[in-house]
Amino acid sequence: FMAATYGRLTGKAGVCLATLGPGATNLTTPAAYAALGAFPLVMITGQKPIKVSKQAQFQIVDVVSLFTPLCKMAKQIVNGERIPSLVREGFRRAQEERPGAVLLELPEDIAEEETSEPVVAPHPRQYAVAGDAALDEAAERILAADRPLLLVGAGANRRSACKALRKFVDDTQFPFFNTQMGKGVLDEASPLYLGTAALSSDDYVHCAIDRADLIVNIGHDVVEKPPFFMEPDGRTVIHINYKAAEVDQVYFPQLEVIGDIAGSVERLGNRLRGKHPSDPAAYAKVHEDIAAHIRQGSDDGRFPMVPQRIVADVRAVMGRDDIVALDNGIYKIWFARNYIAHEPNTILLDNALATMGAGLPSAMMAAMLSPERRVLAVCGDGGFMMNSQEVETAVRLGLNLVVLILNDSAYGMIRWKQEELGFPDYGLSFANPDFVTYAKSYGATGHRIESSEALVPTLNEGFESGGVHLVDLPVDYSENRKVLIDELKAMECPQ
């Protein structure tokens, strides 16, 4: 997870090593995390000798076949002379669009071989920009639309597309919304921001989506949970991305603009500059309603704390460039909807594989790469315990990191889904360790929050004092049904 996050934040492949057998199979979830999230990752695993082996089938798993469906390339190295070219090709595959995972398996006897083959040096690569015909048609369709909207997805968080997109929005005054993994590409403090599609339908942002007659979709693909559902006779969608759209039952764009996102957006902006295809006033009421909805509950004094207050307090503590790394649970929906992101990759969440256990390692890598920033991991108690032993790694590396553990002694996301589907509450509660003592046992500092007023000063204390801090925060998820189900069912969109 750390190596994949390195790839996510830098665009350069992170590398991880594992032994054969169980060491290799433990990399399947991070491989899927990188594959679906489009994070460049190179995995190097061991294997028993392939020429002569005296251990029969002990610990032998067909690792290459296991990883082939998860990787852009999975190869066993069968000759030492092939190592330079395979390593070079592995990095190329991992890093080029769409990024993902690569596996190289190195058997013991091949590792012992000597080679005189030279290292194959990397070279810079430039992506082509979309052709004039596609850009001209996109501009014509945008100018002919009455209520166009801009959607920003995860792909726009890569390859420095942020600058071009911000200029595009400034020039065109395009109202925009984003997917969860597109947060921060455009400043969500903008009056043109209409929300994050944390749910696929029937949320406040869908009031804007439903009234749009055209959506310009920049950088989104179908691995991320759908931000909206396309209908056969519904609105027009223009797909702008590095690669062609993967057609799905709920996503089948009518026009595709394929090429480097930044270059394509810049050239499309040149065609629209001064023509202002969108009237911001058309969505002004929707923007006001969404902003008001985000503020609801932000000062709720109940304890255990409700998610709206937690998100608001975290936002108050974190600076514009500071980084929040989320694990996976019901709180991810609240952060996606309510946390205002100002810069790219300042809120790291996974809406593709959505695996538990990734939040703490992701935050650790962010802290290693950006020691000058505040880095906060937000984990449910279940997700935190899946990789909690890495607190020792964080302490040993001398990281400055605060880990906020949302404690409901349950798998909250699935508990909410059980309730939503009318099933009895079954099998999802568990007991936790004393997190304050647990932190101390690793050489970290533990804190237990006992009132809603204590969260902000405790987080600030952790950041100001440095080192690794675990903050045990009891959370009240009763708002899940009230807000995310009952209120949204009763919602009326402004006309």
XYZ file of C-alpha atoms in Angstrom:
495
model
C 0.000 0.000 0.000
C 2.868 2.383 0.752
C 4.525 1.643 -2.591
C 1.242 2.139 -4.468
C 0.702 5.441 -2.663
C 4.206 6.532 -3.632
C 3.170 5.912 -7.231
C -0.095 7.756 -6.718
C 1.577 10.862 -5.324
C 4.661 11.035 -7.553
C 3.638 9.423 -10.847
C 6.756 7.241 -10.544
C 6.346 3.554 -9.786
C 6.699 2.551 -6.174
C 8.498 -0.737 -5.613
C 7.873 -3.492 -3.079
C 9.621 -6.808 -2.478
C 8.230 -10.084 -1.164
C 9.434 -13.616 -0.809
C 7.778 -16.560 -2.557
C 4.570 -18.347 -1.550
C 2.701 -16.516 1.216
C 4.880 -13.439 0.794
C 3.812 -13.148 -2.825
C 0.147 -13.970 -2.247
C -0.037 -11.224 0.389
C 0.533 -8.716 -2.430
C -2.706 -9.555 -4.256
C -4.802 -6.910 -2.497
C -2.229 -4.107 -2.998
C -1.936 -5.218 -6.640
C -5.696 -4.865 -7.063
C -5.552 -1.537 -5.205
C -2.986 -0.246 -7.715
C -4.750 -1.777 -10.718
C -8.165 -0.268 -10.024
C -6.840 2.984 -8.584
C -4.369 3.487 -11.469
C -1.338 3.781 -9.183
C 2.037 2.782 -10.748
C 3.483 -0.132 -8.769
C 6.274 -2.655 -9.425
C 6.250 -5.828 -7.317
C 9.277 -8.134 -7.219
C 8.720 -11.571 -5.698
C 10.924 -14.576 -5.144
C 10.420 -18.175 -6.302
C 12.078 -21.564 -5.802
C 14.769 -22.540 -8.310
C 13.359 -23.372 -11.728
C 16.296 -25.427 -13.080
C 16.906 -27.853 -10.219
C 14.932 -27.913 -6.963
C 15.180 -30.425 -4.094
C 12.169 -29.118 -2.155
C 9.424 -30.609 -4.333
C 6.364 -28.326 -4.307
C 6.996 -26.777 -0.879
C 5.659 -23.169 -0.865
C 5.333 -23.170 -4.638
C 2.367 -21.224 -6.014
C 1.934 -20.236 -9.656
C 2.462 -16.595 -8.800
C 2.573 -15.306 -12.378
C -0.795 -16.866 -13.235
C -2.244 -15.599 -9.957
C -1.219 -12.008 -10.685
C -1.859 -11.893 -14.434
C -5.498 -10.687 -14.097
C -4.388 -7.956 -11.656
C -1.354 -6.647 -13.512
C -0.493 -4.844 -16.712
C 2.435 -7.255 -16.950
C 3.367 -10.354 -14.915
C 6.578 -12.150 -15.899
C 8.895 -14.782 -14.507
C 12.555 -13.959 -15.163
C 14.107 -17.088 -16.694
C 17.536 -15.726 -17.599
C 19.726 -13.142 -15.905
C 20.452 -11.502 -19.246
C 16.777 -10.517 -19.479
C 16.736 -8.561 -16.232
C 17.655 -5.087 -17.594
C 15.080 -5.138 -20.387
C 12.310 -6.665 -18.253
C 12.873 -4.147 -15.462
C 12.797 -1.283 -17.955
C 9.656 -2.634 -19.603
C 8.020 -3.224 -16.235
C 8.487 0.390 -15.189
C 7.239 1.625 -18.562
C 4.072 -0.448 -18.314
C 3.439 0.519 -14.696
C 3.804 4.254 -15.305
C 2.225 4.852 -18.692
C -1.461 5.663 -18.939
C -3.504 4.067 -17.564
C -1.008 3.322 -14.699
C -1.194 0.114 -12.704
C 0.643 -2.850 -11.234
C 3.473 -4.961 -12.678
C 4.914 -8.190 -11.247
C 8.421 -9.582 -11.825
C 9.144 -13.010 -10.318
C 12.816 -13.781 -9.661
C 13.630 -17.476 -9.020
C 16.508 -18.209 -6.649
C 18.805 -19.784 -9.247
C 18.246 -16.963 -11.726
C 19.060 -14.461 -8.964
C 22.456 -16.135 -8.582
C 23.378 -15.628 -12.238
C 25.738 -12.894 -13.378
C 24.927 -10.712 -16.350
C 26.914 -8.296 -18.451
C 23.804 -6.770 -20.038
C 23.720 -2.978 -19.519
C 20.914 -1.175 -17.740
C 18.342 0.162 -20.187
C 18.004 3.835 -19.263
C 14.532 5.423 -19.172
C 13.597 8.277 -21.463
C 10.938 10.992 -21.238
C 7.611 10.314 -22.921
C 5.090 12.825 -24.179
C 1.430 12.022 -24.773
C -0.320 13.115 -27.934
C -3.083 15.713 -27.739
C -6.550 15.040 -29.111
C -7.121 15.879 -32.769
C -8.778 19.053 -34.054
C -11.898 17.261 -35.308
C -12.738 15.836 -31.882
C -11.987 19.135 -30.122
C -14.059 21.122 -32.639
C -17.050 18.835 -32.180
C -16.697 18.975 -28.379
C -16.683 22.784 -28.484
C -19.734 22.843 -30.759
C -21.703 20.520 -28.489
C -20.768 22.515 -25.397
C -21.811 25.816 -26.966
C -25.092 24.288 -28.164
C -25.988 22.991 -24.696
C -28.264 24.945 -22.382
C -26.947 23.637 -19.069
C -23.541 21.949 -19.455
C -21.678 20.632 -16.415
C -18.048 19.655 -15.856
C -17.182 16.384 -14.071
C -13.624 15.876 -12.754
C -12.410 12.326 -12.091
C -9.318 10.561 -10.787
C -7.419 10.778 -14.087
C -7.270 14.553 -13.741
C -5.315 14.066 -10.497
C -2.454 12.680 -12.584
C 0.079 14.165 -14.993
C -0.264 17.750 -13.762
C -3.663 18.397 -15.342
C -4.659 20.643 -12.441
C -3.194 23.886 -13.820
C -4.849 23.485 -17.229
C -8.204 22.584 -15.683
C -8.185 25.552 -13.318
C -7.489 27.927 -16.192
C -10.227 26.232 -18.224
C -12.801 26.797 -15.469
C -11.654 30.381 -14.876
C -11.991 31.167 -18.582
C -15.309 29.403 -19.172
C -16.992 29.742 -15.753
C -18.032 26.108 -16.036
C -19.962 24.815 -12.981
C -18.317 21.566 -11.870
C -18.618 18.563 -9.621
C -16.185 15.716 -9.020
C -15.903 12.051 -8.244
C -14.458 11.034 -4.901
C -11.008 10.451 -6.403
C -11.192 13.729 -8.323
C -11.398 15.850 -5.174
C -9.038 18.807 -5.014
C -8.154 19.048 -8.703
C -10.342 22.155 -8.717
C -10.715 24.270 -5.584
C -13.945 23.231 -3.899
C -14.206 26.643 -2.233
C -15.195 27.996 -5.653
C -18.778 29.239 -6.114
C -18.815 27.055 -9.229
C -18.402 23.868 -7.151
C -21.594 21.815 -6.980
C -20.446 18.968 -4.770
C -18.815 15.560 -4.786
C -20.693 12.517 -6.065
C -20.199 10.374 -2.968
C -23.378 8.470 -3.844
C -24.374 7.363 -7.329
C -27.836 8.926 -7.283
C -30.408 10.870 -5.265
C -28.004 13.195 -3.465
C -27.978 16.990 -3.522
C -25.357 17.112 -6.276
C -27.710 15.060 -8.459
C -30.119 18.012 -8.472
C -27.550 19.708 -10.697
C -26.699 16.563 -12.647
C -30.344 15.823 -13.417
C -30.973 19.268 -14.869
C -27.819 19.239 -17.028
C -28.227 18.457 -20.736
C -24.492 17.820 -21.286
C -21.691 16.609 -19.028
C -18.026 17.091 -19.923
C -16.348 14.193 -18.153
C -12.623 14.770 -17.574
C -10.501 11.935 -16.236
C -13.195 9.585 -14.942
C -13.390 5.899 -15.793
C -15.709 3.086 -14.832
C -13.525 1.515 -12.133
C -14.682 4.257 -9.768
C -18.164 3.955 -8.311
C -20.486 5.731 -10.786
C -21.052 9.416 -9.979
C -24.292 9.253 -11.965
C -26.135 6.783 -14.165
C -26.425 7.328 -17.895
C -29.718 6.506 -19.607
C -30.127 5.597 -23.324
C -32.156 8.730 -24.111
C -30.608 10.937 -21.445
C -28.014 13.678 -21.404
C -24.990 13.817 -23.687
C -21.604 12.915 -22.169
C -18.251 13.993 -23.622
C -15.393 11.740 -22.454
C -12.005 13.502 -22.169
C -9.224 11.188 -21.057
C -5.896 9.590 -21.920
C -7.637 6.449 -23.100
C -10.910 5.566 -24.781
C -13.955 4.989 -22.605
C -14.635 1.490 -21.368
C -18.301 1.191 -22.270
C -20.465 -0.010 -19.417
C -24.176 -0.432 -18.787
C -24.223 2.941 -17.022
C -21.515 4.724 -19.037
C -21.477 5.056 -22.829
C -20.316 8.558 -23.869
C -21.461 9.946 -27.213
C -18.180 11.765 -27.942
C -14.610 10.916 -26.953
C -11.624 13.282 -26.868
C -8.581 11.068 -26.391
C -5.084 12.296 -25.547
C -3.106 14.146 -22.908
C -5.717 15.664 -20.576
C -3.870 18.915 -19.898
C -3.164 19.536 -23.582
C -6.686 18.610 -24.668
C -8.271 20.828 -22.017
C -6.016 23.742 -22.955
C -6.923 23.457 -26.651
C -10.613 23.048 -25.864
C -10.429 26.129 -23.645
C -8.951 28.125 -26.531
C -12.053 27.282 -28.563
C -14.404 28.366 -25.780
C -12.551 31.384 -24.375
C -14.719 34.493 -24.217
C -17.866 32.600 -25.156
C -18.830 31.518 -21.624
C -20.819 28.421 -22.536
C -22.242 28.114 -19.009
C -24.271 30.595 -17.008
C -23.217 30.157 -13.352
C -26.556 31.648 -12.275
C -28.331 28.598 -13.686
C -26.912 26.513 -10.840
C -26.592 29.225 -8.176
C -29.473 27.933 -6.055
C -28.145 24.378 -6.222
C -24.694 25.601 -5.104
C -26.240 27.475 -2.169
C -28.312 24.469 -1.112
C -25.344 22.094 -1.281
C -23.126 24.493 0.689
C -25.839 24.842 3.349
C -26.288 21.086 3.519
C -22.541 20.576 4.048
C -22.661 23.017 6.980
C -25.498 21.153 8.696
C -24.304 19.360 11.808
C -20.850 20.947 11.673
C -21.359 22.426 15.155
C -23.325 19.496 16.635
C -22.150 19.088 20.217
C -23.343 15.532 20.790
C -20.938 12.923 22.093
C -20.030 10.375 20.791
C -19.431 12.691 17.866
C -21.494 12.670 14.671
C -19.683 12.443 11.315
C -20.604 15.976 10.170
C -18.899 17.516 13.211
C -15.869 15.237 12.825
C -15.364 16.288 9.207
C -15.787 19.984 10.078
C -13.284 19.748 12.929
C -10.743 17.931 10.769
C -11.133 20.590 8.075
C -10.519 23.301 10.711
C -7.274 21.626 11.811
C -5.842 20.853 8.370
C -4.249 23.530 6.202
C -4.843 24.064 2.515
C -1.946 21.778 1.475
C -2.150 19.275 4.337
C -3.071 15.667 3.584
C -5.896 13.480 4.878
C -5.572 9.763 4.044
C -8.768 7.784 4.501
C -9.182 4.110 5.117
C -12.498 2.601 3.974
C -15.768 2.725 5.857
C -18.995 4.693 6.063
C -17.057 7.805 7.129
C -15.530 7.935 3.635
C -18.914 9.016 2.261
C -19.113 11.809 4.832
C -15.609 13.038 4.039
C -16.234 12.859 0.294
C -19.432 14.929 0.627
C -18.461 17.359 3.380
C -14.679 17.870 3.304
C -13.725 20.868 1.162
C -10.500 20.098 -0.721
C -8.430 22.936 -2.155
C -5.472 21.173 -3.795
C -4.896 17.902 -5.699
C -4.113 14.765 -3.704
C -4.763 16.415 -0.361
C -7.507 13.931 0.456
C -6.447 10.399 -0.415
C -9.366 8.026 -0.639
C -9.952 4.853 -2.567
C -13.218 4.633 -4.477
C -12.064 1.885 -6.839
C -11.082 -1.207 -4.823
C -12.202 0.455 -1.556
C -10.127 -1.916 0.534
C -9.833 -1.697 4.272
C -6.339 -1.547 5.740
C -4.898 0.971 3.245
C -5.413 4.187 5.208
C -2.525 3.962 7.671
C 0.131 2.857 5.119
C -1.037 5.528 2.658
C -0.702 8.199 5.321
C 2.753 6.907 6.258
C 3.987 7.307 2.692
C 2.435 10.773 2.435
C 4.261 11.744 5.652
C 7.544 10.403 4.249
C 7.153 12.335 0.998
C 5.874 15.584 2.557
C 7.398 15.985 6.031
C 6.614 19.708 5.961
C 2.858 19.077 5.826
C 0.405 17.849 8.408
C -0.681 14.305 7.529
C -3.739 12.735 9.148
C -4.870 9.133 8.726
C -8.596 8.660 9.305
C -9.447 5.008 9.967
C -12.371 3.071 11.275
C -11.475 0.779 14.138
C -11.902 -2.290 11.898
C -9.724 -0.969 9.083
C -7.094 0.356 11.473
C -6.646 -3.027 13.160
C -6.037 -4.735 9.799
C -2.615 -3.033 9.522
C -2.192 -1.492 12.972
C 1.179 -3.218 13.448
C 2.602 -0.632 11.043
C 2.439 1.899 13.884
C 5.796 0.343 14.827
C 7.115 1.119 11.328
C 5.916 4.716 11.579
C 7.611 5.132 14.968
C 10.828 3.471 13.764
C 10.948 5.760 10.714
C 10.509 8.830 12.918
C 7.386 10.001 11.098
C 5.200 12.878 12.204
C 1.734 11.403 11.857
C -1.650 11.601 13.583
C -4.028 8.649 13.251
C -7.677 9.362 14.020
C -9.486 6.113 14.880
C -13.273 6.356 14.538
C -14.398 3.869 17.150
C -17.843 2.276 16.976
C -16.692 -1.288 17.815
C -18.262 -2.513 14.581
C -17.886 -2.785 10.817
C -19.965 0.360 10.382
C -20.354 0.425 6.584
C -21.822 -3.086 6.392
C -23.882 -2.478 9.509
C -25.433 0.512 7.729
C -26.082 -1.597 4.632
C -27.734 -4.309 6.728
C -30.039 -1.683 8.183
C -30.726 -0.107 4.791
C -31.736 -3.503 3.366
C -33.945 -4.337 6.330
C -31.784 -7.156 7.697
C -31.219 -7.685 11.436
C -28.018 -6.324 12.980
C -25.880 -9.450 12.944
C -22.236 -10.454 13.170
C -20.580 -7.053 12.773
C -19.716 -5.979 16.334
C -16.364 -6.658 18.000
C -14.205 -5.598 20.934
C -11.192 -3.312 20.524
C -7.955 -3.008 22.455
C -7.358 -0.021 24.684
C -5.976 2.208 21.925
C -4.134 4.528 24.322
C -2.236 1.598 25.842
C -1.832 0.061 22.378
C -0.156 3.244 21.120
C 2.165 3.326 24.121
C 3.223 -0.278 23.527
C 4.660 0.776 20.154
C 6.321 3.935 21.467
C 3.585 6.208 20.079
C 1.349 8.596 22.024
C -2.290 7.729 22.645
C -5.222 10.058 23.259
C -8.842 9.298 24.141
C -11.446 11.915 23.211
C -14.138 12.317 25.878
C -16.040 15.363 24.604
C -16.782 16.938 21.231
C -14.858 20.068 22.238
C -11.666 18.062 22.780
C -11.059 16.862 19.220
C -9.589 20.020 17.653
C -7.117 20.794 20.477
C -6.057 17.134 20.659
C -5.347 16.956 16.922
C -3.441 20.236 17.068
C -1.434 18.991 20.047
C -0.475 15.853 18.131
C 0.718 17.803 15.107
C 2.554 20.423 17.131
C 4.400 17.960 19.364
C 5.490 15.687 16.487
C 5.886 11.938 16.405
C 3.153 9.344 15.979
C -0.175 9.880 17.767
C -3.249 7.629 17.925
C -6.513 9.412 18.733
C -9.375 7.187 19.894
C -12.646 8.936 18.992
C -16.046 7.380 19.771
C -18.375 7.979 16.808
C -22.173 8.026 16.561
C -23.363 6.661 13.210
C -27.067 7.114 13.893
C -26.957 10.031 11.430
C -26.309 7.608 8.570
C -29.933 6.623 8.138
C -31.297 10.038 9.062
C -29.209 11.998 6.550
C -27.996 9.562 3.904
C -31.328 7.750 3.526
C -34.354 9.473 5.074
C -33.463 13.116 4.321
C -32.330 12.334 0.779
C -35.535 10.424 0.044
C -37.507 13.488 1.119
C -35.238 15.897 -0.786
C -36.798 18.281 -3.304
C -34.534 19.800 -5.925
C -34.778 23.558 -6.562
C -36.372 24.549 -9.847
